[in-house]
PDB file of C-alpha atoms in Angstrom:
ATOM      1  CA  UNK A   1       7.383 -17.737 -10.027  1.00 43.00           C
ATOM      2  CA  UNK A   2       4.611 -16.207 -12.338  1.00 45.00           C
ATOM      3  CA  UNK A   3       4.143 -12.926 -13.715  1.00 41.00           C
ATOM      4  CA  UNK A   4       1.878 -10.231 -12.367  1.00 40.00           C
ATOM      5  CA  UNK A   5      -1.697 -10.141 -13.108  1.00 37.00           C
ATOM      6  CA  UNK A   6      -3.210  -7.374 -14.869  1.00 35.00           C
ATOM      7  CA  UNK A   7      -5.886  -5.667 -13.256  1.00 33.00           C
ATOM      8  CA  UNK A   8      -8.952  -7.421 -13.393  1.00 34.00           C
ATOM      9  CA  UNK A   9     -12.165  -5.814 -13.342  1.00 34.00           C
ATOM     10  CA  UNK A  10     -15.521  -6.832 -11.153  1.00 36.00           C
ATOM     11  CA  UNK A  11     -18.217  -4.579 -11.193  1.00 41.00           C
ATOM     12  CA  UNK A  12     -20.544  -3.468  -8.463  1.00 48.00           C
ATOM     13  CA  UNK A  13     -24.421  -3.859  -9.212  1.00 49.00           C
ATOM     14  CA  UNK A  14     -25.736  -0.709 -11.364  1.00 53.00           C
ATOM     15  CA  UNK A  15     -24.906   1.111 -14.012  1.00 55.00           C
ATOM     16  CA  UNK A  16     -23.446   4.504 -12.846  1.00 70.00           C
ATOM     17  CA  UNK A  17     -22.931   6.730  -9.563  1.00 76.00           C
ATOM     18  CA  UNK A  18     -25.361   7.141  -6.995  1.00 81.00           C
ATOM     19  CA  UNK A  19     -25.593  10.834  -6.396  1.00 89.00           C
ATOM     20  CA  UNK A  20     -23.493  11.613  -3.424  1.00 92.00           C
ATOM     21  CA  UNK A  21     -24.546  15.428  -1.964  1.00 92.00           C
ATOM     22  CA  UNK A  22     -22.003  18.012  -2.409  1.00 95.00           C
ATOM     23  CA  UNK A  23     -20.026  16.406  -5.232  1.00 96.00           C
ATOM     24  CA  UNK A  24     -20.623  16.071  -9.084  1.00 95.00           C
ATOM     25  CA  UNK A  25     -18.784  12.942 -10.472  1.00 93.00           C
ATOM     26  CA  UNK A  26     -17.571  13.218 -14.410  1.00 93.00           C
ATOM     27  CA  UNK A  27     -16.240   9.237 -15.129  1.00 92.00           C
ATOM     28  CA  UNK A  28     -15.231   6.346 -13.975  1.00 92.00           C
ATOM     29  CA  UNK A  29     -11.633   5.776 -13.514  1.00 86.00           C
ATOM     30  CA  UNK A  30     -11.038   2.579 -11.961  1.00 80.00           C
ATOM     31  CA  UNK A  31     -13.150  -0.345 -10.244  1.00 77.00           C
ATOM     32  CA  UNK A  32     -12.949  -3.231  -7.837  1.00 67.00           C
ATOM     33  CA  UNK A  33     -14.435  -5.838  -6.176  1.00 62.00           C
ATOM     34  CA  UNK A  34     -15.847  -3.689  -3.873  1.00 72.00           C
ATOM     35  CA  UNK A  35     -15.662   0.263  -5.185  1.00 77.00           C
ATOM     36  CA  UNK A  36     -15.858   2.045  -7.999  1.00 84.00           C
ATOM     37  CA  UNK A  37     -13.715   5.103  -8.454  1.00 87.00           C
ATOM     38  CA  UNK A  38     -14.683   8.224 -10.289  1.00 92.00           C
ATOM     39  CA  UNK A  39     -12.691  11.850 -11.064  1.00 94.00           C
ATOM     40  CA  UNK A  40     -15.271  14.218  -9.485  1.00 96.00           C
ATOM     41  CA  UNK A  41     -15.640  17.719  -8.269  1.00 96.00           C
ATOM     42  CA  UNK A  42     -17.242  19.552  -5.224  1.00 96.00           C
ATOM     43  CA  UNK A  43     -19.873  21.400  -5.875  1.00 96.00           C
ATOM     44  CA  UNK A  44     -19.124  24.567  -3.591  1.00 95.00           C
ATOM     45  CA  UNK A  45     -15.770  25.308  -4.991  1.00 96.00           C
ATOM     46  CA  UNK A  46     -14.970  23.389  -7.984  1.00 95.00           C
ATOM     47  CA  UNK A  47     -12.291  21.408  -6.677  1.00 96.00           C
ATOM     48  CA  UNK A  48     -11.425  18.025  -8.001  1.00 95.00           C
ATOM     49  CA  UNK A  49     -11.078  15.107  -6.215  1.00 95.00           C
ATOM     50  CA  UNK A  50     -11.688  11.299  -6.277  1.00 90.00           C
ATOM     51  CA  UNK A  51     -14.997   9.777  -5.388  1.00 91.00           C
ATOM     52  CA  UNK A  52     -14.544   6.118  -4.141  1.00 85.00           C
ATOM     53  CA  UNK A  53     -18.207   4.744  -4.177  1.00 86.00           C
ATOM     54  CA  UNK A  54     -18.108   1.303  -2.046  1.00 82.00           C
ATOM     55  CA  UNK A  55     -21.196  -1.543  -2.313  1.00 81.00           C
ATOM     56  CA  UNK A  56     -24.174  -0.892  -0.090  1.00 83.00           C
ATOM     57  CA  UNK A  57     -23.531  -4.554   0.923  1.00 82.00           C
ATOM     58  CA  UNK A  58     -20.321  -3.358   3.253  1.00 77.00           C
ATOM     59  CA  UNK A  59     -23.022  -1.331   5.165  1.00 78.00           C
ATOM     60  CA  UNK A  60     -24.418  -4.111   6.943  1.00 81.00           C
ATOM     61  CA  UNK A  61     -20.714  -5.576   7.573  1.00 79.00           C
ATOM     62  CA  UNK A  62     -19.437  -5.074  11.402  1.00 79.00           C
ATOM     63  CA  UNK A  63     -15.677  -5.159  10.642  1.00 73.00           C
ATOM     64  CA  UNK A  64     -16.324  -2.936   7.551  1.00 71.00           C
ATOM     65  CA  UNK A  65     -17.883  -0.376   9.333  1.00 74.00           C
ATOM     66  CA  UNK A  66     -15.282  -0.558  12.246  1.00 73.00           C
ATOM     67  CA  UNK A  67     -12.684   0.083  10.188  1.00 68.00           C
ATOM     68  CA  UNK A  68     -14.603   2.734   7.804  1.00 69.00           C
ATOM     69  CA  UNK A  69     -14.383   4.909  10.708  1.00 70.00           C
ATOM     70  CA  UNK A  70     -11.128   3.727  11.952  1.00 69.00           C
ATOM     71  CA  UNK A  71      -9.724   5.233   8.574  1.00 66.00           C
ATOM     72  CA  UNK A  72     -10.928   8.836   8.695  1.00 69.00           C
ATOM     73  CA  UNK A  73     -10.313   9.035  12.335  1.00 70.00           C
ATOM     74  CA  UNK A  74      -6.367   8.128  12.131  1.00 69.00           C
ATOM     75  CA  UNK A  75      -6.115   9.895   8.627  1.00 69.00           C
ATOM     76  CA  UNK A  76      -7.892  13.173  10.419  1.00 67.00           C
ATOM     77  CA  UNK A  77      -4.720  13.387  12.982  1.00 67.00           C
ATOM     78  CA  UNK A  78      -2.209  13.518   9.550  1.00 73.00           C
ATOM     79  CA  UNK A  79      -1.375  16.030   7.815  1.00 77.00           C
ATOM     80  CA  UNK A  80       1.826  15.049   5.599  1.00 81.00           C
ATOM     81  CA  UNK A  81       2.677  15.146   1.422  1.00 86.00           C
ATOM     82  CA  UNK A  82       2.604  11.473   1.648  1.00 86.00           C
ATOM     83  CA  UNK A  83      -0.458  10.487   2.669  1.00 84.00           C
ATOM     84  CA  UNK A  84      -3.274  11.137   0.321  1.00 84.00           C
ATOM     85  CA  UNK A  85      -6.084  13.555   2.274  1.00 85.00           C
ATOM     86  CA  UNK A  86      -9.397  12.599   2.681  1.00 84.00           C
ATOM     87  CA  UNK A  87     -12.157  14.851   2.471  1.00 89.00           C
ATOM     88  CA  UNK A  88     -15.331  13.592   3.274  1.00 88.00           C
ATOM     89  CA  UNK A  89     -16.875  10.273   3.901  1.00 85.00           C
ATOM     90  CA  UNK A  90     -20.559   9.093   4.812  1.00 85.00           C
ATOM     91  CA  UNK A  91     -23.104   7.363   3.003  1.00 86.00           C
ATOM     92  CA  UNK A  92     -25.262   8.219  -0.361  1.00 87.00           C
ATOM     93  CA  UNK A  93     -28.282   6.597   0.302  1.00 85.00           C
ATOM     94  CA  UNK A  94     -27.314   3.282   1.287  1.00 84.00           C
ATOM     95  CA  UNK A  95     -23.739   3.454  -0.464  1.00 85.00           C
ATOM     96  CA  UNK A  96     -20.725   4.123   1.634  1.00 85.00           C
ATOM     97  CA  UNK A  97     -18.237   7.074  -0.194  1.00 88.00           C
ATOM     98  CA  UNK A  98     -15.125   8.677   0.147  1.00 86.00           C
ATOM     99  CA  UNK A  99     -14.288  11.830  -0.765  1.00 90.00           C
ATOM    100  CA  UNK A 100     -10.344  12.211  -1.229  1.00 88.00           C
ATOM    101  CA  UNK A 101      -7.421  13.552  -3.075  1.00 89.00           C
ATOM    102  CA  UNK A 102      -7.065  13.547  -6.473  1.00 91.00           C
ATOM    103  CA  UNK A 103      -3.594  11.953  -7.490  1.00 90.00           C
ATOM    104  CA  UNK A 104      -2.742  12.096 -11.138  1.00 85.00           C
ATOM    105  CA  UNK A 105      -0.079   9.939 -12.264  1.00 90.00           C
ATOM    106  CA  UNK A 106      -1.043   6.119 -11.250  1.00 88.00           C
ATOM    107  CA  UNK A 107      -0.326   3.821  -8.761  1.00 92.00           C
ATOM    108  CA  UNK A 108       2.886   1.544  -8.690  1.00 95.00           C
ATOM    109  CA  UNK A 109       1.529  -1.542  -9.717  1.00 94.00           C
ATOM    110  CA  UNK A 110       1.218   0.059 -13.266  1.00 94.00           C
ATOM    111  CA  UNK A 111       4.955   1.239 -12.887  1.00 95.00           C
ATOM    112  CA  UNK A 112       5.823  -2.472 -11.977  1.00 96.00           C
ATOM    113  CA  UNK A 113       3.696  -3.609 -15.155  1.00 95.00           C
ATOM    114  CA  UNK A 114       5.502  -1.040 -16.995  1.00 95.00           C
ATOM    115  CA  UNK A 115       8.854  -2.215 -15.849  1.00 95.00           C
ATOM    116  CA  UNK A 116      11.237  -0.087 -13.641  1.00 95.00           C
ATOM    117  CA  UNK A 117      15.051   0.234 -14.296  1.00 94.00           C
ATOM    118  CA  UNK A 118      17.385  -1.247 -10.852  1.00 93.00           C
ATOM    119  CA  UNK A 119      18.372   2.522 -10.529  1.00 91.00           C
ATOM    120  CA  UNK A 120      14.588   3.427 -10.553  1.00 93.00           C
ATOM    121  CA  UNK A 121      13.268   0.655  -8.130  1.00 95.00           C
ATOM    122  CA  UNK A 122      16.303   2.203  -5.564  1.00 93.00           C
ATOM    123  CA  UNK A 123      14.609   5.525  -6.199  1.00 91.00           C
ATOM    124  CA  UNK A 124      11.540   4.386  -5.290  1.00 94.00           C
ATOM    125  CA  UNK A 125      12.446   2.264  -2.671  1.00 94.00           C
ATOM    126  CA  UNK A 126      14.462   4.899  -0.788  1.00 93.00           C
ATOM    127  CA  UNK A 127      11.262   7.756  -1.023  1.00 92.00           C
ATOM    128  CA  UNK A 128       8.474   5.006  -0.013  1.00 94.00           C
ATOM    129  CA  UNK A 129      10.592   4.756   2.812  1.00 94.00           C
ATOM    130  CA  UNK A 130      10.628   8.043   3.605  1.00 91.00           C
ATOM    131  CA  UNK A 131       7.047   8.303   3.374  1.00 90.00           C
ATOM    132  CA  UNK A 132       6.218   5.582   5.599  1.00 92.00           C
ATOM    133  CA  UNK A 133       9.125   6.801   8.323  1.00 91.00           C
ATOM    134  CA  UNK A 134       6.790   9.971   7.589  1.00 87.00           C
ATOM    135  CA  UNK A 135       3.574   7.679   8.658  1.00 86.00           C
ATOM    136  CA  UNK A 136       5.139   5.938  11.684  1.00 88.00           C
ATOM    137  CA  UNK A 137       6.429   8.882  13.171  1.00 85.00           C
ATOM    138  CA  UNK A 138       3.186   9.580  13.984  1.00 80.00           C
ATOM    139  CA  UNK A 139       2.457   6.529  15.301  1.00 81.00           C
ATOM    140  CA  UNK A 140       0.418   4.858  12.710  1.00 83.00           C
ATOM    141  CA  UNK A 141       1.704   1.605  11.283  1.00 86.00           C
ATOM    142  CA  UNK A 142      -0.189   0.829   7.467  1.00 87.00           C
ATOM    143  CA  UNK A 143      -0.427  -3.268   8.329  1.00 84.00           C
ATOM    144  CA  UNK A 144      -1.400  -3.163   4.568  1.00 87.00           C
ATOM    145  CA  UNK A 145       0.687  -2.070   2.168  1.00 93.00           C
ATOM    146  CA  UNK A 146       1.270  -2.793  -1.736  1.00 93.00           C
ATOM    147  CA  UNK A 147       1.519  -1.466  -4.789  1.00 94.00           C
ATOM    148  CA  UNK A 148      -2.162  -0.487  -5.258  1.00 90.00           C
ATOM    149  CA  UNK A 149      -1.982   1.588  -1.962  1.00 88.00           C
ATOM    150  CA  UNK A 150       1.691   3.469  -3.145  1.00 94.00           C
ATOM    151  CA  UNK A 151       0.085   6.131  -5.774  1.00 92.00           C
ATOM    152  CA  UNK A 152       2.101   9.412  -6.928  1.00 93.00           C
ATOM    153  CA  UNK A 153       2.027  13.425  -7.089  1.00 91.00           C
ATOM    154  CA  UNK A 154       2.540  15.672 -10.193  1.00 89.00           C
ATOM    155  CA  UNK A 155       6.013  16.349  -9.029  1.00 89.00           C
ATOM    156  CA  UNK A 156       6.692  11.914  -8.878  1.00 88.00           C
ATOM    157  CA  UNK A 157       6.528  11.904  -5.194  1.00 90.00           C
ATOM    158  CA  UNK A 158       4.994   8.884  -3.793  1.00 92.00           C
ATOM    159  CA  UNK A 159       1.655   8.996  -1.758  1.00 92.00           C
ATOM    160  CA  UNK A 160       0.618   6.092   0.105  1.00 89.00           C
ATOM    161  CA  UNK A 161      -3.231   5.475   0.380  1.00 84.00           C
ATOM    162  CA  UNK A 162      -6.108   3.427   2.130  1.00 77.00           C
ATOM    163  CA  UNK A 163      -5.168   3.643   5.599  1.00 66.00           C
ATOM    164  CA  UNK A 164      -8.540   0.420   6.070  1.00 57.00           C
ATOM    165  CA  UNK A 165      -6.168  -1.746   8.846  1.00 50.00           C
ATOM    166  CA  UNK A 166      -4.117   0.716   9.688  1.00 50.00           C
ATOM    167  CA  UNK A 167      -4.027   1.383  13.460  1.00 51.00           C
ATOM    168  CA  UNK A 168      -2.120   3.843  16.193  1.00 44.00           C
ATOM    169  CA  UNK A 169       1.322   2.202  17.042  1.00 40.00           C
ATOM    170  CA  UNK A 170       0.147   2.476  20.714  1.00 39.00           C
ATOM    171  CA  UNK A 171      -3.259   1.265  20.194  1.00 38.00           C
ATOM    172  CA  UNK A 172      -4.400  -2.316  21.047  1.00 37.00           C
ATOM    173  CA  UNK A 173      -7.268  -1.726  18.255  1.00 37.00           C
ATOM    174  CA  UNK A 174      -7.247  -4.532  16.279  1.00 38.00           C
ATOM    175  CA  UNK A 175      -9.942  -5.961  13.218  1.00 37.00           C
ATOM    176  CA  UNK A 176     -10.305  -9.497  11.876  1.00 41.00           C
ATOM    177  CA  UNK A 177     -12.830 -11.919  10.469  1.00 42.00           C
ATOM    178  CA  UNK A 178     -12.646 -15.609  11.387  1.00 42.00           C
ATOM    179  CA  UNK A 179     -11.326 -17.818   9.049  1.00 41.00           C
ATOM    180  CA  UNK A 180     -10.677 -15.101   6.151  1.00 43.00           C
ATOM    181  CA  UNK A 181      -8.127 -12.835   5.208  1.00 42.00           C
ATOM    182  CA  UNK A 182      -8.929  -8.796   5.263  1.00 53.00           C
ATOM    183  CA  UNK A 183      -4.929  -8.082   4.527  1.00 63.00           C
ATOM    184  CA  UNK A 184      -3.361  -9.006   1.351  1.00 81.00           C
ATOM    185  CA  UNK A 185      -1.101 -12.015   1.668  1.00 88.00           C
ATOM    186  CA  UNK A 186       1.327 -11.447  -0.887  1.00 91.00           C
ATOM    187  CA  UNK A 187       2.664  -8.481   0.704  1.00 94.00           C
ATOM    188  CA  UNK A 188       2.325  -9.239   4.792  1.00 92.00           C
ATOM    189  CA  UNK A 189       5.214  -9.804   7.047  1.00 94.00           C
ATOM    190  CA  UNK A 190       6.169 -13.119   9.084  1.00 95.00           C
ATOM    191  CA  UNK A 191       4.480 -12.094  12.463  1.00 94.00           C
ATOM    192  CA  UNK A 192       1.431 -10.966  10.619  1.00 92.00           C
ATOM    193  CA  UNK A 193       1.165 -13.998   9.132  1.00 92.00           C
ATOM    194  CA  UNK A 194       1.328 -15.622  12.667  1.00 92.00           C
ATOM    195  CA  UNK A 195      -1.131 -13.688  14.197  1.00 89.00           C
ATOM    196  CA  UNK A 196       1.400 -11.351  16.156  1.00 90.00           C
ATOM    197  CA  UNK A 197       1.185  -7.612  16.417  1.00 88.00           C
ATOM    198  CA  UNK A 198       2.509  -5.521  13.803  1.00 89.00           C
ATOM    199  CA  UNK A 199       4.672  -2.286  14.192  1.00 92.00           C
ATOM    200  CA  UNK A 200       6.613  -0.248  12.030  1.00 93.00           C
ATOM    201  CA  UNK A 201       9.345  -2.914  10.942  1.00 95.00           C
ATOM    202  CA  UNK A 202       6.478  -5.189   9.873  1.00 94.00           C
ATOM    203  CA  UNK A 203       5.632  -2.324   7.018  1.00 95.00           C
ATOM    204  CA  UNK A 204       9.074  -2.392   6.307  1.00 96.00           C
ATOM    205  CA  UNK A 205       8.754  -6.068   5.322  1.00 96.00           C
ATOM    206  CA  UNK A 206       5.992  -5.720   2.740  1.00 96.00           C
ATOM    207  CA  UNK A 207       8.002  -2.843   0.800  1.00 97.00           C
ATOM    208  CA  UNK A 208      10.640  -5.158   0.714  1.00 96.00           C
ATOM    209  CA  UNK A 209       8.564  -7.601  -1.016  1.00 96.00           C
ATOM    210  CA  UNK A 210       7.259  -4.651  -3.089  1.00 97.00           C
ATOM    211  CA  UNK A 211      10.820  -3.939  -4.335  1.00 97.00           C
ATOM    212  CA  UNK A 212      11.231  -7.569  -5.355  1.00 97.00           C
ATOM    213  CA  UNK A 213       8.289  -7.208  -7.569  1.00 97.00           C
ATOM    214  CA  UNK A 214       9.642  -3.480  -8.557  1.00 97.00           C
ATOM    215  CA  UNK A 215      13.723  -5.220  -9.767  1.00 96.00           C
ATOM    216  CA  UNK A 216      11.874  -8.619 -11.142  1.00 96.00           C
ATOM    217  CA  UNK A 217       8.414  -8.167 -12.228  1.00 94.00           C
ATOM    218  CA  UNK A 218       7.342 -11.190 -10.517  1.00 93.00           C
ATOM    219  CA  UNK A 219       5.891 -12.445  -7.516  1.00 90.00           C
ATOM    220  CA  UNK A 220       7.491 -13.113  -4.275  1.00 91.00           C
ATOM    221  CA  UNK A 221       6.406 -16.740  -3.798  1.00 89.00           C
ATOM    222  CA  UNK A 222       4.336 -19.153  -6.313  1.00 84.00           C
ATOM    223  CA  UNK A 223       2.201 -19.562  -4.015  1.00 86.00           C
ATOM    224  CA  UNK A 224      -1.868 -20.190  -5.120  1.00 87.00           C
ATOM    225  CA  UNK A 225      -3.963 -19.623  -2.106  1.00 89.00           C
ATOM    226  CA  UNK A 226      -3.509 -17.757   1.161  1.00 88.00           C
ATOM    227  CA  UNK A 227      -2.647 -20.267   3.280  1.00 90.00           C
ATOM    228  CA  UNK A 228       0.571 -21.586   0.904  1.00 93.00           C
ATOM    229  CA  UNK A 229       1.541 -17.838   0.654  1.00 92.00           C
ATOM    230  CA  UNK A 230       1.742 -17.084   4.628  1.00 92.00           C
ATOM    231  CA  UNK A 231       3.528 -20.212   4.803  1.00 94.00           C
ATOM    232  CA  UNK A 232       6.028 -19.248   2.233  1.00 94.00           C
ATOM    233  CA  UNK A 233       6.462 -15.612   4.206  1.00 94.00           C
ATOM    234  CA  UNK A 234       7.038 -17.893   7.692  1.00 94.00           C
ATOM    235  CA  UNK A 235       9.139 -20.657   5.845  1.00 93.00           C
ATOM    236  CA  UNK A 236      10.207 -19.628   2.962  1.00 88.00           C
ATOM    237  CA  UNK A 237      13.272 -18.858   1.664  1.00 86.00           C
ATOM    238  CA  UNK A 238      15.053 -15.264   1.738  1.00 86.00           C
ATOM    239  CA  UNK A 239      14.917 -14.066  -1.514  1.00 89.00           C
ATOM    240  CA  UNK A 240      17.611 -14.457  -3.975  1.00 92.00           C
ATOM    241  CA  UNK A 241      17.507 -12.006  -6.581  1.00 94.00           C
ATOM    242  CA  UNK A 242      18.929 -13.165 -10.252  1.00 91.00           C
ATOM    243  CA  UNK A 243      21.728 -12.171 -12.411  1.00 89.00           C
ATOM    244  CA  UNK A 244      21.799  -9.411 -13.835  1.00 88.00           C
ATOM    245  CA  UNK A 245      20.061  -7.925 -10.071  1.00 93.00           C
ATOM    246  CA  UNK A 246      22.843  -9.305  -7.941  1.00 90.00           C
ATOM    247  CA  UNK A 247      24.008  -6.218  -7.129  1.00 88.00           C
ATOM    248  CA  UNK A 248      20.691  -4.988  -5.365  1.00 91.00           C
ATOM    249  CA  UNK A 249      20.709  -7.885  -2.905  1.00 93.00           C
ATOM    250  CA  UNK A 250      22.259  -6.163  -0.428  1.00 89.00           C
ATOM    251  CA  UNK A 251      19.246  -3.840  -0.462  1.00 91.00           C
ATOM    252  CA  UNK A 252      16.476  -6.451   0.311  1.00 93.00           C
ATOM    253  CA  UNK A 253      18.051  -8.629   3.332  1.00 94.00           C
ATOM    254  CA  UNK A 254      17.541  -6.065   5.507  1.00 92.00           C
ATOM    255  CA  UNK A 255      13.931  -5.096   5.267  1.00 94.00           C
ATOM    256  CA  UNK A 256      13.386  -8.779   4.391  1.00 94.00           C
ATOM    257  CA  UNK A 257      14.803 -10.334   7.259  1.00 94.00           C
ATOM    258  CA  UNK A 258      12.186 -13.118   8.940  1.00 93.00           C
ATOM    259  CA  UNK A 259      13.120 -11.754  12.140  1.00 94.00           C
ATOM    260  CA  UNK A 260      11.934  -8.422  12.752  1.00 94.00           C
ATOM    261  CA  UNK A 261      14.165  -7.637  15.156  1.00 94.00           C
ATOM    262  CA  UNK A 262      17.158  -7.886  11.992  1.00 94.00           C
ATOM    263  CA  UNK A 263      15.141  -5.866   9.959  1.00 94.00           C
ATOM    264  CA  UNK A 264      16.042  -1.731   9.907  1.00 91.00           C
ATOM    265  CA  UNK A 265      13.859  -0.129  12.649  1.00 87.00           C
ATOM    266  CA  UNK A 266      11.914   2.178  10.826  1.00 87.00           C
ATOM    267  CA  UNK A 267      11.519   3.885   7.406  1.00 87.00           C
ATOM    268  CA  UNK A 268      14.694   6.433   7.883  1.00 88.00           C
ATOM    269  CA  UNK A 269      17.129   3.754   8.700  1.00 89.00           C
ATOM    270  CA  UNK A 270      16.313   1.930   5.494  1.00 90.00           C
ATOM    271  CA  UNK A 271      16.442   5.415   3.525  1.00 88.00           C
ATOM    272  CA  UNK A 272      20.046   6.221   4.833  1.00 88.00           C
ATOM    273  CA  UNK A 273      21.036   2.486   4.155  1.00 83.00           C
ATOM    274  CA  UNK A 274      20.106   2.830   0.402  1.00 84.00           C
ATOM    275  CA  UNK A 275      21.506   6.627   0.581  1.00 81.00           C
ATOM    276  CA  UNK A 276      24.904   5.151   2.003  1.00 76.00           C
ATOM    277  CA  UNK A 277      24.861   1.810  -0.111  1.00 68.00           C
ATOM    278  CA  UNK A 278      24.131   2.877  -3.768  1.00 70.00           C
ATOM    279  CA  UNK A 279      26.875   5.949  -3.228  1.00 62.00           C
ATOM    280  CA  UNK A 280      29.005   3.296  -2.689  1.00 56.00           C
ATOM    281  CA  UNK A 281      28.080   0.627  -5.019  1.00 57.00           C
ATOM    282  CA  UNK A 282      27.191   3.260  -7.738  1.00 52.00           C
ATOM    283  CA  UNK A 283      29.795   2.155 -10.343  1.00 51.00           C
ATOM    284  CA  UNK A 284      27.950  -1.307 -10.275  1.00 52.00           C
ATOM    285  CA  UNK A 285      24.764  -0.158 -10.821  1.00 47.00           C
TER     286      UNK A 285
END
């Protein structure tokens, strides 16, 4: 298996913001593919946020724009400390923005990079379960979740961001582009990877891949394109965690399970499992 990447930067054309009405950004923080991200502040009041300035490019893309709007209308019917609030989104000239919270303290894939204690990757398992049971119990199901998407509060809790795929639970809404990927492989769950619908057990699945990375610093499957990885997630092995991490195997079968029927139903049933389980096992930890 090989390490995690660092982040790698690719830079959208230009050389700074476009001016977005309403909002003042101050720097750059972070960039993509896709977006640039500045710290910013609104205008009226002050406040700061995060400005997430996308290429003008995605404007002209269909299943961009579909989901675009499919994001601020699911994130407009939440209203929870673990889900990241959007402000604002529209266009700046011809370059989509968001307007969102401001979250201080990083995203997970630096605490991965950093390296996480077996203790601390329970922790964090056991709240990022709570927040998604927090998500799906109001019928929304992420369909895309990973480390860059889990980001964190002032106070440590987690926050789970970019809602871009995610759909109702009882919607038939679905987005896709022939013959390429819009999820990211590493992280998605068997009957994702076959084209089957995804509920709240399939988000389930891609934290427990997240919590290999969190205990081992490594990737899932050595896998080197898309189509090797989805086979790995439909073919694969379960994962065996090494000595000295043993003891934290009983903590990723369940969400792990191929089947998602043998996974835990939802978000709370995996928190109480790891509640339950690392009382028990605490001694070994």
């Amino acid at each position: 298996t090989g390490k995690l990447p660092g982040v790698q930067s690719a830079r959208i054309a230009g050389t700074g913001p476009p001016a977005v009405p309403g909002y003042r950004a101050l720097r750059l923080i972070g960039e993509g593919g896709s977006a640039r991200v500045y710290l910013a502040e609104r205008v009226h009041d002050a406040k700061t946020l995060v400005l997430k300035i996308l290429d003008p490019a995605l404007r002209n893309d269909p299943v961009f724009m579909a989901r675009f709007g499919q994001e601020y209308k699911l994130l407009a019917s939440l209203d929870d400390e673990h889900v990241a609030q959007i402000y604002d989104q529209g266009f700046a000239g011809s370059f989509p923005f968001i307007a969102m919270e401001y979250l201080p303290e990083g995203d997970l894939k630096a605490k991965i990079i950093d390296g996480l204690a077996p203790r601390q990757a329970l922790r964090l398992l056991g709240q990022i379960a709570k927040a998604l049971d927090a998500i799906h119990r109001h019928g929304i199901v992420h369909r895309d979740l990973k480390p860059q998407n889990i980001l964190f509060r002032s106070n440590g809790l987690p926050v789970i961001v970019d809602f871009g795929l995610a759909r109702a639970l009882a919607s038939d809404f679905t987005l896709a582009r022939k013959g390429q990927m819009i999820a990211t492989a590493r992280y998605l769950s068997p009957e994702q990877c076959l084209g089957q619908p995804a509920d709240a057990r399939s988000d389930l699945y891609s934290l427990g891949v997240i919590f290999y990375e969190m205990l081992t610093q490594k990737r899932l499957y050595d896998a080197t394109t898309d189509k090797e990885m989805l086979r790995q997630h439909v073919k694969g092995t379960q994962p065996k965690l090494p000595p000295p991490l043993t003891g934290c195997q009983r903590a990723i079968d369940p969400p792990m399970a191929r089947a998602s029927r043998d996974r835990h139903q939802g978000g709370h049933d995996l928190y109480a499992h790891i509640e339950i389980w690392t009382h028990i096992r605490a001694n070994d930890m």
